JSON list of C-alpha atoms in Angstrom, two decimals:
[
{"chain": "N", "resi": 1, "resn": "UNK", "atom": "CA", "xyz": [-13.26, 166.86, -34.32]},
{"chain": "N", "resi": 2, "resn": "UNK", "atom": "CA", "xyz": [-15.18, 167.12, -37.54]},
{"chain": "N", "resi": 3, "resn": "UNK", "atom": "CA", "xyz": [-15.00, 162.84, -38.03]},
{"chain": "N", "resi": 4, "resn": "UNK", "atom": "CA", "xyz": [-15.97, 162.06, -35.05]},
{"chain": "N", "resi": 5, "resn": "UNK", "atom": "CA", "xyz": [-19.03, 159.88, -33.70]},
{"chain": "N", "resi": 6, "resn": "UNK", "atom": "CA", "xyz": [-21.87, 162.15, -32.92]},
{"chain": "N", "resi": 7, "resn": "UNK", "atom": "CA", "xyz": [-24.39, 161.26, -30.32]},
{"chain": "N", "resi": 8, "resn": "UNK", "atom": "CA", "xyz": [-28.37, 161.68, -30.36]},
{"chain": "N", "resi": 9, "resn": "UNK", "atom": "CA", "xyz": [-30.16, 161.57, -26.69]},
{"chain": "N", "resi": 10, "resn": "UNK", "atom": "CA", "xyz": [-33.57, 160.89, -26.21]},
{"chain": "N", "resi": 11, "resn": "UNK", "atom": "CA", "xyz": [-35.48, 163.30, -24.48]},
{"chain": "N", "resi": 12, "resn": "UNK", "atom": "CA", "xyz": [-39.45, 164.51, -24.32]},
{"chain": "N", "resi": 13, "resn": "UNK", "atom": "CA", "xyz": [-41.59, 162.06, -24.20]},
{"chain": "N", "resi": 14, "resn": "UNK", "atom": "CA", "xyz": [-40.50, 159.50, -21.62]},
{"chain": "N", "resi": 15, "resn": "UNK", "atom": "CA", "xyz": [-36.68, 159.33, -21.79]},
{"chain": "N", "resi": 16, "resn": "UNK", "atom": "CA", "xyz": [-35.09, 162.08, -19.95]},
{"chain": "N", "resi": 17, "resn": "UNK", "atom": "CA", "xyz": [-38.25, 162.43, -17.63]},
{"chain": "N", "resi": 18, "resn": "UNK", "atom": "CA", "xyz": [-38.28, 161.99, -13.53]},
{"chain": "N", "resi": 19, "resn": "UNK", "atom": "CA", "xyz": [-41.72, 160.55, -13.85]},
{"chain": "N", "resi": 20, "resn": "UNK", "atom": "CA", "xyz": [-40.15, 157.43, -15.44]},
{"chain": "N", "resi": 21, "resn": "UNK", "atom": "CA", "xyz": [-37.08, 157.55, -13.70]},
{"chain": "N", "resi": 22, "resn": "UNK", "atom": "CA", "xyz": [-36.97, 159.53, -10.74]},
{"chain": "N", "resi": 23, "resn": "UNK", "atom": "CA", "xyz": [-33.78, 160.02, -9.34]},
{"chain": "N", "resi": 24, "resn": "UNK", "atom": "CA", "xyz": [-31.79, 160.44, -12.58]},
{"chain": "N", "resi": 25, "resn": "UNK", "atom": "CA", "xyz": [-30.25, 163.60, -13.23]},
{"chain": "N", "resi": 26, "resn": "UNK", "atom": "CA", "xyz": [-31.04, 163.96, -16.53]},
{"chain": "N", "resi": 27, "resn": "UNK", "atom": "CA", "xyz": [-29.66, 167.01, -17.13]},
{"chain": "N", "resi": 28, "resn": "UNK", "atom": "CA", "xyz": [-26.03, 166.24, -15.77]},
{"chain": "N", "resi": 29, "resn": "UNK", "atom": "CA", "xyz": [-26.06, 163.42, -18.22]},
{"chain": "N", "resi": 30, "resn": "UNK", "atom": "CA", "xyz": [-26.35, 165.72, -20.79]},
{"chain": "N", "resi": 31, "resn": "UNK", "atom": "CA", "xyz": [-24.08, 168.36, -19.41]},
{"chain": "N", "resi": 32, "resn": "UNK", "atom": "CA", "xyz": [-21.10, 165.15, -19.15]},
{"chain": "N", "resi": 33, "resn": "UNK", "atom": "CA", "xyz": [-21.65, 164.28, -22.46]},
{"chain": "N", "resi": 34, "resn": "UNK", "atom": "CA", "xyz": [-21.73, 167.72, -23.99]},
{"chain": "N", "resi": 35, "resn": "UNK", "atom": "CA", "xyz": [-18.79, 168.11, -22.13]},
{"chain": "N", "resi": 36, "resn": "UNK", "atom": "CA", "xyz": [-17.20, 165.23, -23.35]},
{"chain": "N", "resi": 37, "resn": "UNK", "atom": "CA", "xyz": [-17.63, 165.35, -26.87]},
{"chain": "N", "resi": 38, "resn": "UNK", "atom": "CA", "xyz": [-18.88, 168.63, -27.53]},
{"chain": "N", "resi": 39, "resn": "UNK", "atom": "CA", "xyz": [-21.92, 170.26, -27.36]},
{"chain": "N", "resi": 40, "resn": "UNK", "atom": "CA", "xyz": [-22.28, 170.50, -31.56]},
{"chain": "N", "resi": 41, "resn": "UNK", "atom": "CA", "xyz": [-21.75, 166.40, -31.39]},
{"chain": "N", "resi": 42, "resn": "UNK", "atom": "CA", "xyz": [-24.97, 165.91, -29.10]},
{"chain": "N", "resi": 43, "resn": "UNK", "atom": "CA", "xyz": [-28.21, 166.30, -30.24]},
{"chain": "N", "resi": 44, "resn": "UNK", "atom": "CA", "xyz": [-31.55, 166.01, -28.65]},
{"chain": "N", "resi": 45, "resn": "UNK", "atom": "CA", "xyz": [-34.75, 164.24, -29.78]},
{"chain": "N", "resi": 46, "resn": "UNK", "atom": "CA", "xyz": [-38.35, 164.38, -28.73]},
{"chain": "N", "resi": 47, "resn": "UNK", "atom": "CA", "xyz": [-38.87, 160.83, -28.90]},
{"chain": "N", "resi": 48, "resn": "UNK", "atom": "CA", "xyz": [-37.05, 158.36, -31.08]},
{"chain": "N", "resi": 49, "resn": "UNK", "atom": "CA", "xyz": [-39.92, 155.42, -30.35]},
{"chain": "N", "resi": 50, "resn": "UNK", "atom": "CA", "xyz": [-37.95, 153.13, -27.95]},
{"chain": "N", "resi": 51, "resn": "UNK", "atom": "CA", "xyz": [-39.88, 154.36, -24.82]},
{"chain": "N", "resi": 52, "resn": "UNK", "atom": "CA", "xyz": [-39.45, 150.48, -23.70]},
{"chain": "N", "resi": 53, "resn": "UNK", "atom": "CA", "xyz": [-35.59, 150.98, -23.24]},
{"chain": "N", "resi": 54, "resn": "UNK", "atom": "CA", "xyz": [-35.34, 154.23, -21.80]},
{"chain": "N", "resi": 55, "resn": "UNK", "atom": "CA", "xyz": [-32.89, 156.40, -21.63]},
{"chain": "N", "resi": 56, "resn": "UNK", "atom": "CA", "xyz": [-31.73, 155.44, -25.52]},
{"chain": "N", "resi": 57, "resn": "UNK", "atom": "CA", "xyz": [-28.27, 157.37, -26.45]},
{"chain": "N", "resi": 58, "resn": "UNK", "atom": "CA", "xyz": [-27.85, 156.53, -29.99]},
{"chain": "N", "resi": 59, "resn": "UNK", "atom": "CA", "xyz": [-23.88, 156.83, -31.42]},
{"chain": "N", "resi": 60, "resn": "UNK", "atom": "CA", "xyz": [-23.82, 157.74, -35.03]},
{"chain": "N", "resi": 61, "resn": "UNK", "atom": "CA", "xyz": [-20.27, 156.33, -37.21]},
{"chain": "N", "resi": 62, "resn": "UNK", "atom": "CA", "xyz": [-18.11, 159.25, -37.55]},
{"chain": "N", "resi": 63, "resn": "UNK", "atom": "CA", "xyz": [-18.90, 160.02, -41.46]},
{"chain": "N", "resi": 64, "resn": "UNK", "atom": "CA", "xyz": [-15.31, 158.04, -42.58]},
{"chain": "N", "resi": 65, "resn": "UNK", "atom": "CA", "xyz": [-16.65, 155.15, -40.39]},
{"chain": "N", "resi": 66, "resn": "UNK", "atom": "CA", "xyz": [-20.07, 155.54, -42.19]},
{"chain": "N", "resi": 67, "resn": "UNK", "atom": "CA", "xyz": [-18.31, 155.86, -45.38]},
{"chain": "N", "resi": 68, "resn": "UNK", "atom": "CA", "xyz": [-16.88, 152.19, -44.80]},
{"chain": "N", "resi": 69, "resn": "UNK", "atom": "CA", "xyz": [-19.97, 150.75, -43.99]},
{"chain": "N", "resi": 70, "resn": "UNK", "atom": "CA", "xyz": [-20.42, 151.64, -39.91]},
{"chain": "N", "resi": 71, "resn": "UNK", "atom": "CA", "xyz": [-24.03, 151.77, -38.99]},
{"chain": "N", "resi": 72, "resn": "UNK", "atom": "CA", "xyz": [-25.29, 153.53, -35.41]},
{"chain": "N", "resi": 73, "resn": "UNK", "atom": "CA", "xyz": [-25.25, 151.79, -32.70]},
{"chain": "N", "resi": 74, "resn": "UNK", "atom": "CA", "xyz": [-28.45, 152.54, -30.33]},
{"chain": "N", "resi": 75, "resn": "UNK", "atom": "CA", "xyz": [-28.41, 151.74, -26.53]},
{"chain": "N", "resi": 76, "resn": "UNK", "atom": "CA", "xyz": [-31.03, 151.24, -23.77]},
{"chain": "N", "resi": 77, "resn": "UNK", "atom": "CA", "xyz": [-31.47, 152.56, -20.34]},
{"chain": "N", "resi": 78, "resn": "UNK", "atom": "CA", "xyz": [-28.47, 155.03, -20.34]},
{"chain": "N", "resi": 79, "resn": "UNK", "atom": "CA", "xyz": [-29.21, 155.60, -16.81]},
{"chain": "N", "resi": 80, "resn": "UNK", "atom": "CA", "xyz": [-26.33, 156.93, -14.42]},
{"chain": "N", "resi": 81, "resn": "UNK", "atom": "CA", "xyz": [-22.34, 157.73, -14.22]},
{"chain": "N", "resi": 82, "resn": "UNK", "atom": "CA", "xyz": [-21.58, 154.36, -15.19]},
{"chain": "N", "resi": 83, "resn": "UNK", "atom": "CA", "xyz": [-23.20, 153.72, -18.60]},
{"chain": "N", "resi": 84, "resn": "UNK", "atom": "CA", "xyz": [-22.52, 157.15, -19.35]},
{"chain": "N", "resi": 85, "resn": "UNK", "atom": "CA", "xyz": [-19.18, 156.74, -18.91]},
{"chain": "N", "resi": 86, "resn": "UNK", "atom": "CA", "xyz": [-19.16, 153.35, -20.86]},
{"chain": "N", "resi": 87, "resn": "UNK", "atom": "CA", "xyz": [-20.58, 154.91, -23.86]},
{"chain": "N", "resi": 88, "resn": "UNK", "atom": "CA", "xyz": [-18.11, 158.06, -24.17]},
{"chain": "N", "resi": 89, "resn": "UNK", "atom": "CA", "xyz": [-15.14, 155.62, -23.13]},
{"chain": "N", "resi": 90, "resn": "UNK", "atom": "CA", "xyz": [-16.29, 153.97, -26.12]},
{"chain": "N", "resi": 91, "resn": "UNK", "atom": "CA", "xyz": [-16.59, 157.34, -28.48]},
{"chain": "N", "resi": 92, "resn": "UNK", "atom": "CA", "xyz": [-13.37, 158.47, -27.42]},
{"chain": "N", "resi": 93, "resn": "UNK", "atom": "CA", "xyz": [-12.26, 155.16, -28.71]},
{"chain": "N", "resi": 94, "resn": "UNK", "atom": "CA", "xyz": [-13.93, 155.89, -31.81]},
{"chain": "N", "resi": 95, "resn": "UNK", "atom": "CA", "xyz": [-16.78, 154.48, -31.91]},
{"chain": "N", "resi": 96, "resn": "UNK", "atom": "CA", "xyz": [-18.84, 152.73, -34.24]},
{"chain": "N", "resi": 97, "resn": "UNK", "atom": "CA", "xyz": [-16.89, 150.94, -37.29]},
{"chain": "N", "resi": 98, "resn": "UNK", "atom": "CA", "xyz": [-13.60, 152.02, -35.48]},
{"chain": "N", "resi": 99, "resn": "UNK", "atom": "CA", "xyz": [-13.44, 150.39, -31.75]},
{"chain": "N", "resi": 100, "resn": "UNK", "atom": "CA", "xyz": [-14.48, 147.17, -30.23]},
{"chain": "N", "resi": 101, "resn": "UNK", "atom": "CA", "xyz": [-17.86, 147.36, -28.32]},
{"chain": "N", "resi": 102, "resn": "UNK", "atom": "CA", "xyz": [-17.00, 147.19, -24.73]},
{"chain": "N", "resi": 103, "resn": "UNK", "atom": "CA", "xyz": [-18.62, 144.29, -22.89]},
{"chain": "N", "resi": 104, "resn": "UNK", "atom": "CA", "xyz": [-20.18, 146.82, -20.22]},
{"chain": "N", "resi": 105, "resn": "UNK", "atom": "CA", "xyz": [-22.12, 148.19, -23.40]},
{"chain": "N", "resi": 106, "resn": "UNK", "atom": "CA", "xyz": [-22.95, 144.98, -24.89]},
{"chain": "N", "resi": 107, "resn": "UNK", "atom": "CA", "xyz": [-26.15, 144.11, -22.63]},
{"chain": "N", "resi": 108, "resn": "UNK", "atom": "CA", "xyz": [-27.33, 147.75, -23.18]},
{"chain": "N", "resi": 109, "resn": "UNK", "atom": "CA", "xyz": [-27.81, 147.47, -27.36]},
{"chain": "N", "resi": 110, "resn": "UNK", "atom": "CA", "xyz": [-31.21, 148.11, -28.94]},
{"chain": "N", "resi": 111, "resn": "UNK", "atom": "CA", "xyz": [-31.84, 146.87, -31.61]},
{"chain": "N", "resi": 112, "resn": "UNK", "atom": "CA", "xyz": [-33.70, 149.08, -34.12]},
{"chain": "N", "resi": 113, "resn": "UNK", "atom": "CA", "xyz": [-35.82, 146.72, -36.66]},
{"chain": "N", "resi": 114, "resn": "UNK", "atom": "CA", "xyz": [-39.41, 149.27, -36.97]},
{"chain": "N", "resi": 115, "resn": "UNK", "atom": "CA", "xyz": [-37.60, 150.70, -39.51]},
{"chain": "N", "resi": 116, "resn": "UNK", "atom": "CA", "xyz": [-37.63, 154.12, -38.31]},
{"chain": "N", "resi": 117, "resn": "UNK", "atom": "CA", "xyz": [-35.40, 156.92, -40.48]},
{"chain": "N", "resi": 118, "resn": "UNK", "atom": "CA", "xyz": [-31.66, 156.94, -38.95]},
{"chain": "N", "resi": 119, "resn": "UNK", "atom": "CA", "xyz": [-31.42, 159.55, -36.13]},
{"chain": "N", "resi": 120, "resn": "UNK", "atom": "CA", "xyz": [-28.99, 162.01, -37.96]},
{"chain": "N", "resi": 121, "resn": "UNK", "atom": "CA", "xyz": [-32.21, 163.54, -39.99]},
{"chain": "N", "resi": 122, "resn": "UNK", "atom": "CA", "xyz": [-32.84, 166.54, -39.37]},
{"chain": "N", "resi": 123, "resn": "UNK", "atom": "CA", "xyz": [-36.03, 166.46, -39.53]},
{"chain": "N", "resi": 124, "resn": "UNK", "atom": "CA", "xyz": [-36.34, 163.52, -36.17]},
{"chain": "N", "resi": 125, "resn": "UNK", "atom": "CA", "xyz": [-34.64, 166.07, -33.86]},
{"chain": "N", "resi": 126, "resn": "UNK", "atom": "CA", "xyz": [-35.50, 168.89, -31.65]},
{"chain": "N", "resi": 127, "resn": "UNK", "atom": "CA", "xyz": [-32.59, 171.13, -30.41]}
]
């Protein structure tokens, strides 16, 4: 599963947190997803500045897809089984640069235009 998409969560400041949405189990949405595609193809960030769209799950190209151009994709208010389940449908299919975005993602896209680095920096993520 080495090219494969890779996911970054948001998580810290207000993403991930019961004080902005109580209710969520933020935890079992990273549990499914770790599950899903691995727990090395997840990665956590304090705060990737989109605190208007939270929860923001970010799907990186797998690096082929990259390779040809793919950019990551970055989605808004991840909240619940369903868009969860949307967005790994969607990795499984392969993801950026390799499979159609599904209409149920559609509505949830971000787009990223502060020009903040690309999530897959090291140096942007917390474990």
């Amino acid at each position: 599963m080495t090219d494969s998409s890779k996911l970054t969560v948001c998580r810290g400041c207000c993403c991930g947190t019961d004080a902005k949405h109580p209710g969520v189990d933020h935890e079992g949405q990273l549990r499914t997803l770790r599950e899903a595609v691995g727990e090395e193809h997840v990665q956590v960030a304090d705060c990737l500045d989109s605190c208007d769209f939270s929860n923001v799950v970010v799907v990186r190209p797998a690096p082929s897809a990259r390779a040809e151009g793919a950019s990551p994709v970055w989605f808004g208010g991840v909240l619940g089984d369903d868009a969860t389940r949307h967005v790994l449908d969607w990795v499984a299919a392969g993801g950026p640069g390799r499979a159609a975005l599904p209409t149920e993602l559609a509505a949830k896209v971000i787009e990223r235009t502060t020009g903040q680095q690309d999530p897959d920096l090291d140096g942007e993520l917390a474990s």
